[in-house]
CSV table of C-alpha atoms in Angstrom, one decimal:
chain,number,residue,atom,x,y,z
A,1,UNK,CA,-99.8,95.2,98.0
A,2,UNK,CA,-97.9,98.6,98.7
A,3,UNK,CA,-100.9,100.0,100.0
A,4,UNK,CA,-100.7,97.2,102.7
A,5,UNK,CA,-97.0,97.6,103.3
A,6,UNK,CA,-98.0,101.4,103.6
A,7,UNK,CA,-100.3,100.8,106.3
A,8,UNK,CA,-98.2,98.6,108.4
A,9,UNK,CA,-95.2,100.9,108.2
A,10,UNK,CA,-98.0,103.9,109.5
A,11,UNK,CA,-99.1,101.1,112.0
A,12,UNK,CA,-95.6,100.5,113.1
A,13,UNK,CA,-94.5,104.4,113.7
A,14,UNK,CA,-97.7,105.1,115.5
A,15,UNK,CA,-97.0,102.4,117.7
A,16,UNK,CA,-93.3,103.3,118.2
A,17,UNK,CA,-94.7,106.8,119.6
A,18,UNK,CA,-98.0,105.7,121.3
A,19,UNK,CA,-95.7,103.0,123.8
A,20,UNK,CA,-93.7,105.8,125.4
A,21,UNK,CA,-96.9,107.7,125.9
A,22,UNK,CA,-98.7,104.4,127.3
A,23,UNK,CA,-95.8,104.0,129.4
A,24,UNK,CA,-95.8,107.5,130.8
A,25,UNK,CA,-99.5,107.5,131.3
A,26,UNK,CA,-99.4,104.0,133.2
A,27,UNK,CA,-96.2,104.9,135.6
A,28,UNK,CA,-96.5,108.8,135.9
A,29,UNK,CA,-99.8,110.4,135.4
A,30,UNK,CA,-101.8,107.4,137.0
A,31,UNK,CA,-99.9,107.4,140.1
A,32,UNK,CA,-99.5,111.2,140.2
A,33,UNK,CA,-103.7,111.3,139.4
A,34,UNK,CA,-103.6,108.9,142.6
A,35,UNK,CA,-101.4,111.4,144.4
A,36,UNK,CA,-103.5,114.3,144.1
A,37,UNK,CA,-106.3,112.8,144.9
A,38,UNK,CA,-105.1,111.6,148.4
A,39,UNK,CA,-104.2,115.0,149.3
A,40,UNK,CA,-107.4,116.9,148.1
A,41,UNK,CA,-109.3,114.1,151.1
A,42,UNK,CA,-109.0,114.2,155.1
A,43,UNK,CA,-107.4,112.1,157.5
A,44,UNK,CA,-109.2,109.4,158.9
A,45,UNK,CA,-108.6,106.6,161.4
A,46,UNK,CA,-109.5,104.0,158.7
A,47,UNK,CA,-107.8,101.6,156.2
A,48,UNK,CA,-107.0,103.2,153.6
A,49,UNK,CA,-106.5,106.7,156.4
A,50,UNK,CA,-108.3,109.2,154.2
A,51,UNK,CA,-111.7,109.6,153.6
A,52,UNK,CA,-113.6,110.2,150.9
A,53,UNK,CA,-112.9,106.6,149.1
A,54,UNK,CA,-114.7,106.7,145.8
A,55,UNK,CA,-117.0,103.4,145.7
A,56,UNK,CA,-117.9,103.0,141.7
A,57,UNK,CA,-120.8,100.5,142.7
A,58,UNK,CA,-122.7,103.2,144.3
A,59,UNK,CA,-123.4,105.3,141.4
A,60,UNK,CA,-123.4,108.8,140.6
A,61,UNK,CA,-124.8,109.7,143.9
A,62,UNK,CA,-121.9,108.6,145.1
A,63,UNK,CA,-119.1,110.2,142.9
A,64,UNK,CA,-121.3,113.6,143.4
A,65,UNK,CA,-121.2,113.1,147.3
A,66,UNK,CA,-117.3,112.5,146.9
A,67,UNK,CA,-116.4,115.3,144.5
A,68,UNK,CA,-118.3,117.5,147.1
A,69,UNK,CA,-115.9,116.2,149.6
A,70,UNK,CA,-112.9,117.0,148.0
A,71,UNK,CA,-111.2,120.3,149.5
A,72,UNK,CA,-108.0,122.1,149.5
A,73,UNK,CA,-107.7,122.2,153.2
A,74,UNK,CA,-104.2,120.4,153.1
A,75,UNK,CA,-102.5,123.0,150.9
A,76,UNK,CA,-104.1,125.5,153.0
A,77,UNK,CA,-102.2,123.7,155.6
A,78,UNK,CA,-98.8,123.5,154.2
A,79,UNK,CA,-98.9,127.3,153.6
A,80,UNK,CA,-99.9,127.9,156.9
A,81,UNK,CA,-97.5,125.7,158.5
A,82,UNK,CA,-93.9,127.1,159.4
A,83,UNK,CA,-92.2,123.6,159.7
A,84,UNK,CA,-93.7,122.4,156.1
A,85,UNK,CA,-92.5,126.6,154.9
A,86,UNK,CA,-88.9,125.4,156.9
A,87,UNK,CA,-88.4,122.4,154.8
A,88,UNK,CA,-89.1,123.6,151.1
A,89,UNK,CA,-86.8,126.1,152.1
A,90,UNK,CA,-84.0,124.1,153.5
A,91,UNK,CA,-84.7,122.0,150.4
A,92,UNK,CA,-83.8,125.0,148.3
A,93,UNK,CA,-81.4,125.9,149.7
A,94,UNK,CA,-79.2,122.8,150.1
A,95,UNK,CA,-80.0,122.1,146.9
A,96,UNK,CA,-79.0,125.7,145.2
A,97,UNK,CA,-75.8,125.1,147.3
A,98,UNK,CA,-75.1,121.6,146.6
A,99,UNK,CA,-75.5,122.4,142.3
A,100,UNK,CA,-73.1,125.4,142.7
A,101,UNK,CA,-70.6,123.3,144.2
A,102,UNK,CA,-71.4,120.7,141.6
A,103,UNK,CA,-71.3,123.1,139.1
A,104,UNK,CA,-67.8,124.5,140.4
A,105,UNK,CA,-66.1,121.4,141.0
A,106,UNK,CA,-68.0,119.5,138.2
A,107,UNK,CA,-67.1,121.9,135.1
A,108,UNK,CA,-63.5,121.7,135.4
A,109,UNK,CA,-63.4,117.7,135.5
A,110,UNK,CA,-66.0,117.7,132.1
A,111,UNK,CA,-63.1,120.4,130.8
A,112,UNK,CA,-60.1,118.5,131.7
A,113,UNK,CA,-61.5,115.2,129.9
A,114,UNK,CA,-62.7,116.9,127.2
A,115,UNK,CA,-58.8,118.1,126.7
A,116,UNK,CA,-57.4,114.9,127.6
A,117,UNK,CA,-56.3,112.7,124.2
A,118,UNK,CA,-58.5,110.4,122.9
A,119,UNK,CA,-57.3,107.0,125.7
A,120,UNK,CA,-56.8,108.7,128.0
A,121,UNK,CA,-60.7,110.1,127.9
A,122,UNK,CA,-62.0,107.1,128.3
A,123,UNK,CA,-60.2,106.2,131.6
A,124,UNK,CA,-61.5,109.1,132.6
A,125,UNK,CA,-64.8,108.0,131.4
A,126,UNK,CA,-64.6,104.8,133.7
A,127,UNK,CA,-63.4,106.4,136.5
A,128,UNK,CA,-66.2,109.2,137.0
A,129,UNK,CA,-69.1,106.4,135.9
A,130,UNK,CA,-67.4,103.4,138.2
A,131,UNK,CA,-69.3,104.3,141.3
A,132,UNK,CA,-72.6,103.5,140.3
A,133,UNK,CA,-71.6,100.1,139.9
A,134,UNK,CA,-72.2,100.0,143.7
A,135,UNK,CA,-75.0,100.5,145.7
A,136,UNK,CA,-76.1,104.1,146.2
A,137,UNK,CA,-76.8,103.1,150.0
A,138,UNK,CA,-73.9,101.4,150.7
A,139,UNK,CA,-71.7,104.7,149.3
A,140,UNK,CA,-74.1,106.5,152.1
A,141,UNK,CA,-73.0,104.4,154.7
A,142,UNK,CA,-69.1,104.2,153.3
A,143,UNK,CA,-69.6,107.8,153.8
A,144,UNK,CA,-70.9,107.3,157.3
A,145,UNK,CA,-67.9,105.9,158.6
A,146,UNK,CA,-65.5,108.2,156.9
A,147,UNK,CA,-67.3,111.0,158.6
A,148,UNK,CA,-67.8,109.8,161.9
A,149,UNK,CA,-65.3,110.9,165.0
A,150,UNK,CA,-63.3,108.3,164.5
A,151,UNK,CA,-63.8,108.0,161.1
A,152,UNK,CA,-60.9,108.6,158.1
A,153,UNK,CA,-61.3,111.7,157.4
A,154,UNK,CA,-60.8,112.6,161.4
A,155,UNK,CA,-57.7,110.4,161.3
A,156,UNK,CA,-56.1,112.1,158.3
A,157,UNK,CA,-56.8,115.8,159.8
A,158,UNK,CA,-55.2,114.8,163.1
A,159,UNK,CA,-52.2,113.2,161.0
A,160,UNK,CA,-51.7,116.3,159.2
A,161,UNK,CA,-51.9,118.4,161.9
A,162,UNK,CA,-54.9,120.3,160.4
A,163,UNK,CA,-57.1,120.1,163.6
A,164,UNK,CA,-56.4,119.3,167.3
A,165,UNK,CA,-59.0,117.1,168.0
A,166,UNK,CA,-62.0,115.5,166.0
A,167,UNK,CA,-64.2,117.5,164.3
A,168,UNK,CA,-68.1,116.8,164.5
A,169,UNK,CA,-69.0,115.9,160.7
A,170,UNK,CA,-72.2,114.2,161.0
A,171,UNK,CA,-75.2,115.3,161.5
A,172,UNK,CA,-74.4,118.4,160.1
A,173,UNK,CA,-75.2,120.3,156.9
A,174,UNK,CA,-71.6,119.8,155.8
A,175,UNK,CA,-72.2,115.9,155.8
A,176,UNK,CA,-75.1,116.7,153.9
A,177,UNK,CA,-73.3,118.6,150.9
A,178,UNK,CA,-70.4,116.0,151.2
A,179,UNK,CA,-72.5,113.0,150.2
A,180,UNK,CA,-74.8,115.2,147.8
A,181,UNK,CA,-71.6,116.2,146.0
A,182,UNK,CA,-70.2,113.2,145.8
A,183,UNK,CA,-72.9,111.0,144.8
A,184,UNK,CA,-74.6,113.8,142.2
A,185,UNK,CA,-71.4,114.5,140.4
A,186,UNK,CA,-71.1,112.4,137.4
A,187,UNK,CA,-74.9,114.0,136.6
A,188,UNK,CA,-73.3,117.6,136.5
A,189,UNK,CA,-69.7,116.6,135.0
A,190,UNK,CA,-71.2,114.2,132.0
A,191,UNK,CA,-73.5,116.4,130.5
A,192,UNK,CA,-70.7,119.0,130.2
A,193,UNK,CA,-68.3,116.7,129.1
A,194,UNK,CA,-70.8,115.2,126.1
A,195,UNK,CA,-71.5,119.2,125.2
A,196,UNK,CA,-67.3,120.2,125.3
A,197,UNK,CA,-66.4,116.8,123.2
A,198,UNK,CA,-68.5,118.2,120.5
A,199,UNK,CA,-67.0,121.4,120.4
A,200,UNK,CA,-65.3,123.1,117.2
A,201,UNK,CA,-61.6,123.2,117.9
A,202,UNK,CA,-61.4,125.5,115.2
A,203,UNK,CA,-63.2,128.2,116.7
A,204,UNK,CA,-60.5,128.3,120.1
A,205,UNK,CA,-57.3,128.4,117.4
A,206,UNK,CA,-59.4,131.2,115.1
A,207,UNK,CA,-60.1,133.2,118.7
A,208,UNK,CA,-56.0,132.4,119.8
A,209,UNK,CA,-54.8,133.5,116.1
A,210,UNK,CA,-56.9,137.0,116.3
A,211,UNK,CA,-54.7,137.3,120.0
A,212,UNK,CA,-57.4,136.9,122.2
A,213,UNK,CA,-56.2,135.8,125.3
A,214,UNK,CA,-56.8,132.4,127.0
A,215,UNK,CA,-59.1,133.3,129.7
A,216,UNK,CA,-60.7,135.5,127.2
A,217,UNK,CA,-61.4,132.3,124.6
A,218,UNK,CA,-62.6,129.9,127.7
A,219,UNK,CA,-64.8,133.1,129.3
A,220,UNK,CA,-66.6,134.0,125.7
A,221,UNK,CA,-65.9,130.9,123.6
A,222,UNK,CA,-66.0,127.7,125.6
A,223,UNK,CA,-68.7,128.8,128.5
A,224,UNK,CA,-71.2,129.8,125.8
A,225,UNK,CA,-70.7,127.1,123.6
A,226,UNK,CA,-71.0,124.9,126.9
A,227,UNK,CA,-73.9,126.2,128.2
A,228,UNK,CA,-76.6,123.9,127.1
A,229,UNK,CA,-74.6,121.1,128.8
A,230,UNK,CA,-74.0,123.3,131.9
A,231,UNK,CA,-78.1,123.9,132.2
A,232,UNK,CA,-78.5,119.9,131.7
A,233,UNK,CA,-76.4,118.8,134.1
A,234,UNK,CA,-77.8,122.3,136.9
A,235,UNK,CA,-81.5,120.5,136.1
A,236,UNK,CA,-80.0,116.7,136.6
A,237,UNK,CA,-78.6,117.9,140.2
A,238,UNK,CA,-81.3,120.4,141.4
A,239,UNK,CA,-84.1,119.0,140.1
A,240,UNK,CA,-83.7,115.6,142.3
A,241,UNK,CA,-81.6,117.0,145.2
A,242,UNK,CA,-84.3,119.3,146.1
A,243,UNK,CA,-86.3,115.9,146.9
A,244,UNK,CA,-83.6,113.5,148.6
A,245,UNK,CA,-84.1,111.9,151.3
A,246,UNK,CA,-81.5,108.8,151.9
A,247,UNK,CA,-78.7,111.3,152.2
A,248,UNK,CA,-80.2,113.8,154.1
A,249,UNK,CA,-81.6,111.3,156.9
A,250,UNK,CA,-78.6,109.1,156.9
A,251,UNK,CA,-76.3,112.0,157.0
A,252,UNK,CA,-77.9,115.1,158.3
A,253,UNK,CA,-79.1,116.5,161.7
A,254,UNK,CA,-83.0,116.4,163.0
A,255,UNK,CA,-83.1,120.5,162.8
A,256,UNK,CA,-85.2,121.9,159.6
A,257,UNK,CA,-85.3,118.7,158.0
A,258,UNK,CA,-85.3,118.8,154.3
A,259,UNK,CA,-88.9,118.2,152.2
A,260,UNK,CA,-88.4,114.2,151.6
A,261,UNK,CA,-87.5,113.7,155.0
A,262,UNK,CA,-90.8,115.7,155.9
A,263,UNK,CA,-92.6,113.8,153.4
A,264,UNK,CA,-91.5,110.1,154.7
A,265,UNK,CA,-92.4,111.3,158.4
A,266,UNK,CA,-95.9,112.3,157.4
A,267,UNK,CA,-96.6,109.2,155.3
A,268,UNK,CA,-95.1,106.4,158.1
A,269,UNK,CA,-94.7,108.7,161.0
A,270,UNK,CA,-98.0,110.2,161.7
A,271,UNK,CA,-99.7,108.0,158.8
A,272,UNK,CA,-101.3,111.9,158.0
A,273,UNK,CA,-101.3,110.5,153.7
A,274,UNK,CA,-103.4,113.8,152.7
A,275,UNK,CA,-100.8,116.1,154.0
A,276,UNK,CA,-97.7,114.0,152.6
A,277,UNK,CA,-99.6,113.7,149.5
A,278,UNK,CA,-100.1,117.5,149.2
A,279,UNK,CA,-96.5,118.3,150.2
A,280,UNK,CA,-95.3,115.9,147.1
A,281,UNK,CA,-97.4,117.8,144.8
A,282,UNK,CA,-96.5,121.0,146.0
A,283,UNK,CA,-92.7,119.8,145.7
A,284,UNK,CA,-93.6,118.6,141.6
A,285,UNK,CA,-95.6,122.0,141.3
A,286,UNK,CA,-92.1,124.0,142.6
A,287,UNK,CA,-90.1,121.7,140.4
A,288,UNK,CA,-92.4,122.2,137.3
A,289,UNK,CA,-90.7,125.9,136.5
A,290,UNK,CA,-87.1,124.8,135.8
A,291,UNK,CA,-88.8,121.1,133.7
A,292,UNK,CA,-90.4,123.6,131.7
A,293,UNK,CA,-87.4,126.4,131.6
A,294,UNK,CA,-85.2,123.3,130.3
A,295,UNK,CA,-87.8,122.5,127.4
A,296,UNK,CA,-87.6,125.9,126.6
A,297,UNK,CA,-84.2,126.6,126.5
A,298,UNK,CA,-83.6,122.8,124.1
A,299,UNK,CA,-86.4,124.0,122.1
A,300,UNK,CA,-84.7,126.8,120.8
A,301,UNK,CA,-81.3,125.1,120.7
A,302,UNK,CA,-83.2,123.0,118.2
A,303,UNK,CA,-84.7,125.7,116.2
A,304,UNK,CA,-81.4,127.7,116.4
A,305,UNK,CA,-79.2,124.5,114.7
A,306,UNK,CA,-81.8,124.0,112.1
């Protein structure tokens, strides 16, 4: 009898860690296995546009004849290609922007909650998690009309006597970081605010009784002891902003587009599927470095608490 209450329970935890895996395999790697395929074939004017199409009825002639067709003519592409080199780089580099800016406008909101007493945190709380309660397009487009020439942000410039006449706010790389900032910052302010909750008081009043000053204790107490929080929330902004697309088409100008935007136009626009397949595994091989600096980094967190 215990022997078969043993087995279930080993049943039951295998099976609580196999469905995560099964779930992983079914919505990531199959796809992604999908994905790569596609941009290791050629364009054709066909349905679906790419050839080789493995046919299993044909046997293993015909899975020999389509390995053989495989190549790595796309990614040869890509890194030939200035305007594919021009948008991974204007993808870094609005997204190494746009995480700074998070980063400096995002730490002192997780600091200020973390400070505030106990009711009052969780007003905060609400009010930095209320906007995903709408629609992440509709906030684009809100954002659309604020920025536009006669938009809000026009009207309160001119009322303030800030600017002269209306100043050109879309299509620009400002718009861009406007609506990146705003809709990415509870990712860069929550993780730092879970990470400075948890924080020893003690160790601030030991640092203040010893007569180290207050920009001392923040600079070598608080920043250290925040840092796994601050390197969660840098991946949670970076990691996606370097592939956005909504903000950057509804927002941004036609010059260097970024590498979503690039992606979209060779999937729909030119129906090219090899080459936007092999530009979104280029963009998850790029993206792979900080994933795996991350795992690092909590790995020995977790061997440094035990």
């Amino acid at each position: 009898m215990n022997d078969a209450i043993e087995r279930r329970r080993t049943w039951g935890a295998k099976l609580v860690i196999l469905i995560p895996y099964l779930w992983l395999a079914l919505f990531f790697l199959a796809p992604f296995l999908i994905v790569l395929k596609i941009s290791l074939s050629q364009t054709a004017i066909a349905q679906p546009p790419y050839m080789p199409v493995l046919d299993f009825s044909a046997g293993l002639a015909a899975l020999k004849e389509f390995l053989g067709a495989l190549s790595l003519d796309n990614y040869a592409l890509i890194a030939s290609d200035p305007i594919y080199l021009a948008s991974y780089f204007k993808s870094l580099e609005i997204a190494t922007v746009s995480t700074l800016l998070l980063l400096l406008i995002g730490f002192p909101l997780a600091y200020a909650m973390a400070r505030a007493p106990r009711r009052a945190q969780a007003v905060l709380f609400m009010l930095i998690v209320l906007p995903f309660w709408t629609s992440f397009l509709i906030r684009v487009y809100a954002w659309i009309n604020i920025l536009q020439r006669e938009g809000l942000l026009n009207q309160a410039l001119l009322a303030l006597g800030l600017v002269r006449e209306p100043v050109t706010w879309l299509s620009t790389d400002t718009a861009v970081y406007i609506g990146i900032v705003y809709s990415y910052l509870p990712f860069m302010v929550l993780p730092i605010y879970a990470t400075l909750e948890k924080m020893d008081e003690t160790l601030i009043e030991a640092a203040a009784d010893l007569g180290c000053p207050r920009w001392k204790i923040f600079w070598l107490v608080t920043v250290p002891l925040s840092l796994n929080g601050v390197i969660a929330g840098v991946l949670l902004c970076f990691i996606p902003i370097v592939g956005e697309f909504v903000i950057p088409d509804l927002l941004g100008g036609s010059d260097a587009p970024m590498i979503g935007r690039t992606v979209w136009t060779e999937f729909f626009g030119n129906k090219d599927w090899p080459a936007a397949s092999a530009l979104a595994v280029a963009l998850l091989g790029l993206l792979v470095g900080p994933i795996m600096l991350y795992q690092r980094l909590q790995t020995r967190a977790l061997e440094a608490g035990r």
